[in-house]
PDB file of C-alpha atoms in Angstrom:
ATOM      1  CA  ARG A  60      12.116  21.034  16.323  1.00 47.00           C
ATOM      2  CA  MET A  61      11.867  19.826  13.527  1.00 52.00           C
ATOM      3  CA  PHE A  62      14.525  17.706  11.470  1.00 58.00           C
ATOM      4  CA  ALA A  63      12.630  16.928   8.739  1.00 71.00           C
ATOM      5  CA  HIS A  64      13.784  18.396   4.638  1.00 81.00           C
ATOM      6  CA  GLN A  65      10.992  16.278   2.560  1.00 88.00           C
ATOM      7  CA  LEU A  66       7.304  15.838   2.627  1.00 91.00           C
ATOM      8  CA  VAL A  67       6.324  12.631   1.211  1.00 92.00           C
ATOM      9  CA  LEU A  68       2.359  12.489   0.808  1.00 93.00           C
ATOM     10  CA  GLY A  69       1.070   9.008  -1.119  1.00 90.00           C
ATOM     11  CA  SER A  70      -2.087   7.450  -3.022  1.00 95.00           C
ATOM     12  CA  GLY A  71      -2.111   3.888  -4.584  1.00 97.00           C
ATOM     13  CA  MET A  72      -0.988   0.971  -3.499  1.00 97.00           C
ATOM     14  CA  HIS A  73       2.945   0.329  -2.939  1.00 94.00           C
ATOM     15  CA  THR A  74       2.773  -3.912  -3.642  1.00 96.00           C
ATOM     16  CA  PHE A  75       0.305  -5.271  -4.897  1.00 97.00           C
ATOM     17  CA  GLN A  76      -0.573  -9.565  -3.649  1.00 97.00           C
ATOM     18  CA  LYS A  77      -0.440 -12.025  -6.204  1.00 97.00           C
ATOM     19  CA  ASP A  78      -4.102 -11.958  -6.491  1.00 98.00           C
ATOM     20  CA  GLN A  79      -4.153  -7.689  -7.021  1.00 98.00           C
ATOM     21  CA  LEU A  80      -1.353  -8.601  -9.699  1.00 98.00           C
ATOM     22  CA  GLU A  81      -3.177 -10.855 -11.915  1.00 97.00           C
ATOM     23  CA  ARG A  82      -6.268  -8.243 -12.159  1.00 98.00           C
ATOM     24  CA  TYR A  83      -4.103  -5.445 -12.468  1.00 98.00           C
ATOM     25  CA  ARG A  84      -2.354  -6.788 -15.780  1.00 98.00           C
ATOM     26  CA  LYS A  85      -5.304  -7.920 -16.976  1.00 97.00           C
ATOM     27  CA  ALA A  86      -7.237  -4.242 -16.265  1.00 98.00           C
ATOM     28  CA  VAL A  87      -3.420  -3.322 -17.638  1.00 98.00           C
ATOM     29  CA  ILE A  88      -4.199  -4.465 -21.110  1.00 98.00           C
ATOM     30  CA  ASP A  89      -7.889  -3.785 -21.343  1.00 98.00           C
ATOM     31  CA  PRO A  90      -8.268  -1.412 -23.983  1.00 97.00           C
ATOM     32  CA  LYS A  91     -10.408   1.000 -21.812  1.00 98.00           C
ATOM     33  CA  ALA A  92      -9.332   0.446 -18.458  1.00 98.00           C
ATOM     34  CA  GLY A  93      -5.480   0.070 -19.271  1.00 98.00           C
ATOM     35  CA  LYS A  94      -6.029   3.801 -21.451  1.00 98.00           C
ATOM     36  CA  ALA A  95      -7.827   5.749 -18.502  1.00 98.00           C
ATOM     37  CA  LEU A  96      -4.742   4.472 -15.994  1.00 98.00           C
ATOM     38  CA  ALA A  97      -2.584   5.857 -18.583  1.00 98.00           C
ATOM     39  CA  THR A  98      -4.778   9.173 -18.935  1.00 98.00           C
ATOM     40  CA  LEU A  99      -4.878   9.630 -15.485  1.00 97.00           C
ATOM     41  CA  LEU A 100      -0.870   8.884 -14.540  1.00 97.00           C
ATOM     42  CA  LYS A 101       0.150  11.203 -17.165  1.00 97.00           C
ATOM     43  CA  LYS A 102      -2.047  13.920 -16.227  1.00 97.00           C
ATOM     44  CA  LEU A 103      -0.262  13.227 -12.582  1.00 97.00           C
ATOM     45  CA  GLU A 104       2.620  13.261 -14.229  1.00 96.00           C
ATOM     46  CA  ARG A 105       2.201  16.705 -15.980  1.00 97.00           C
ATOM     47  CA  ALA A 106       0.730  18.031 -12.399  1.00 96.00           C
ATOM     48  CA  GLY A 107       4.688  17.608 -11.299  1.00 95.00           C
ATOM     49  CA  TYR A 108       3.587  13.889  -9.096  1.00 96.00           C
ATOM     50  CA  VAL A 109       5.876  11.301  -9.448  1.00 94.00           C
ATOM     51  CA  LEU A 110       5.010   8.016 -10.324  1.00 94.00           C
ATOM     52  CA  ARG A 111       5.700   4.468  -8.920  1.00 87.00           C
ATOM     53  CA  GLU A 112       8.852   2.963 -10.645  1.00 91.00           C
ATOM     54  CA  ALA A 113       9.069  -0.086 -12.635  1.00 94.00           C
ATOM     55  CA  THR A 114      10.190  -2.727 -10.815  1.00 94.00           C
ATOM     56  CA  ARG A 115      11.181  -5.497 -13.123  1.00 96.00           C
ATOM     57  CA  LYS A 116      13.421  -5.179 -16.012  1.00 96.00           C
ATOM     58  CA  GLN A 117      10.920  -7.308 -18.182  1.00 96.00           C
ATOM     59  CA  VAL A 118       7.236  -7.524 -18.830  1.00 96.00           C
ATOM     60  CA  PRO A 119       5.587 -10.965 -17.644  1.00 95.00           C
ATOM     61  CA  ARG A 120       5.856 -14.256 -18.930  1.00 94.00           C
ATOM     62  CA  GLY A 121       3.628 -14.883 -21.716  1.00 94.00           C
ATOM     63  CA  MET A 122       2.627 -11.013 -21.709  1.00 95.00           C
ATOM     64  CA  ASP A 123       3.512  -8.563 -25.250  1.00 96.00           C
ATOM     65  CA  PRO A 124       6.637  -6.701 -24.694  1.00 96.00           C
ATOM     66  CA  ASN A 125       5.286  -4.520 -27.551  1.00 96.00           C
ATOM     67  CA  HIS A 126       2.226  -3.736 -25.852  1.00 97.00           C
ATOM     68  CA  PRO A 127       1.406  -0.004 -25.966  1.00 96.00           C
ATOM     69  CA  ARG A 128       1.123  -0.062 -21.855  1.00 97.00           C
ATOM     70  CA  ALA A 129       4.059  -2.692 -21.093  1.00 97.00           C
ATOM     71  CA  ASP A 130       5.868  -0.064 -19.205  1.00 96.00           C
ATOM     72  CA  LEU A 131       2.971  -0.233 -16.846  1.00 97.00           C
ATOM     73  CA  LEU A 132       3.430  -4.105 -16.862  1.00 97.00           C
ATOM     74  CA  LEU A 133       6.456  -3.850 -15.268  1.00 97.00           C
ATOM     75  CA  ARG A 134       5.421  -2.410 -11.831  1.00 97.00           C
ATOM     76  CA  GLU A 135       4.092  -4.653  -9.137  1.00 97.00           C
ATOM     77  CA  GLY A 136       2.201  -1.882  -7.373  1.00 97.00           C
ATOM     78  CA  MET A 137       0.827   1.779  -8.584  1.00 97.00           C
ATOM     79  CA  TYR A 138       1.139   5.240  -6.623  1.00 96.00           C
ATOM     80  CA  ALA A 139       1.583   8.774  -7.251  1.00 96.00           C
ATOM     81  CA  VAL A 140       3.327  10.837  -4.545  1.00 95.00           C
ATOM     82  CA  TYR A 141       3.903  14.797  -3.740  1.00 94.00           C
ATOM     83  CA  GLU A 142       7.169  15.057  -2.864  1.00 92.00           C
ATOM     84  CA  GLY A 143       8.466  18.589  -1.392  1.00 92.00           C
ATOM     85  CA  LYS A 144       9.562  20.480   1.216  1.00 91.00           C
ATOM     86  CA  VAL A 145       7.834  20.667   4.542  1.00 90.00           C
ATOM     87  CA  PRO A 146       5.784  23.556   4.382  1.00 90.00           C
ATOM     88  CA  ARG A 147       6.265  26.050   7.729  1.00 89.00           C
ATOM     89  CA  ASP A 148       2.863  25.325   8.316  1.00 89.00           C
ATOM     90  CA  VAL A 149       3.088  21.646   8.902  1.00 89.00           C
ATOM     91  CA  ALA A 150       2.420  21.621  13.024  1.00 90.00           C
ATOM     92  CA  SER A 151      -1.031  24.187  12.354  1.00 93.00           C
ATOM     93  CA  PRO A 152      -4.173  23.236  11.614  1.00 95.00           C
ATOM     94  CA  LYS A 153      -3.499  24.577   8.274  1.00 94.00           C
ATOM     95  CA  PHE A 154      -1.448  21.625   7.230  1.00 95.00           C
ATOM     96  CA  VAL A 155      -4.297  19.647   6.715  1.00 96.00           C
ATOM     97  CA  PRO A 156      -5.823  21.316   3.553  1.00 96.00           C
ATOM     98  CA  PHE A 157      -2.547  21.275   2.163  1.00 95.00           C
ATOM     99  CA  CYS A 158      -2.289  17.576   2.686  1.00 95.00           C
ATOM    100  CA  LEU A 159      -6.121  16.872   1.171  1.00 96.00           C
ATOM    101  CA  LYS A 160      -4.941  19.046  -1.537  1.00 96.00           C
ATOM    102  CA  HIS A 161      -2.710  16.462  -2.766  1.00 96.00           C
ATOM    103  CA  PHE A 162      -5.099  13.465  -1.854  1.00 96.00           C
ATOM    104  CA  ARG A 163      -7.919  15.025  -3.787  1.00 96.00           C
ATOM    105  CA  ALA A 164      -4.833  15.379  -6.546  1.00 96.00           C
ATOM    106  CA  THR A 165      -3.841  11.870  -6.898  1.00 96.00           C
ATOM    107  CA  TRP A 166      -7.367   9.988  -5.798  1.00 96.00           C
ATOM    108  CA  PRO A 167      -7.873   9.053  -8.948  1.00 97.00           C
ATOM    109  CA  ILE A 168      -5.320   6.305  -9.147  1.00 97.00           C
ATOM    110  CA  ASN A 169      -7.187   5.177  -5.632  1.00 97.00           C
ATOM    111  CA  ALA A 170      -9.959   4.889  -7.313  1.00 97.00           C
ATOM    112  CA  TRP A 171      -9.288   2.909 -10.695  1.00 98.00           C
ATOM    113  CA  LEU A 172      -7.445   0.706  -8.133  1.00 98.00           C
ATOM    114  CA  LEU A 173     -10.753   0.205  -6.361  1.00 98.00           C
ATOM    115  CA  LYS A 174     -12.538  -0.788  -9.423  1.00 97.00           C
ATOM    116  CA  HIS A 175      -9.703  -2.715 -11.023  1.00 98.00           C
ATOM    117  CA  VAL A 176      -7.437  -4.736  -8.500  1.00 98.00           C
ATOM    118  CA  VAL A 177      -8.935  -4.583  -4.914  1.00 96.00           C
ATOM    119  CA  LYS A 178     -11.786  -7.035  -4.874  1.00 81.00           C
TER     120      LYS A 178
END
């Protein structure tokens, strides 16, 4: 018997290591890389995915608090998640395509992180 009431499926990185955080911040302020991230995050939000919330109250020292993507500088991890009811088919083979649908939709975050943050 199942007692779970909510399902959470996510893509991205929960918390960056120090070197990853430095690369993330550089990529966020980079005109091309940062704009690409902001664009894909807006698309995911419009599709109903929940994004990693800010973990800082102020941008890191030495960074422009008025930067157009300053809100992204407040994050020390980056991910998007699907949050919803546990589907009826959770214990059947139909659950696999359900999960894949959400992982495919949120894959752009992983692709961006692989290109700009993970080395």
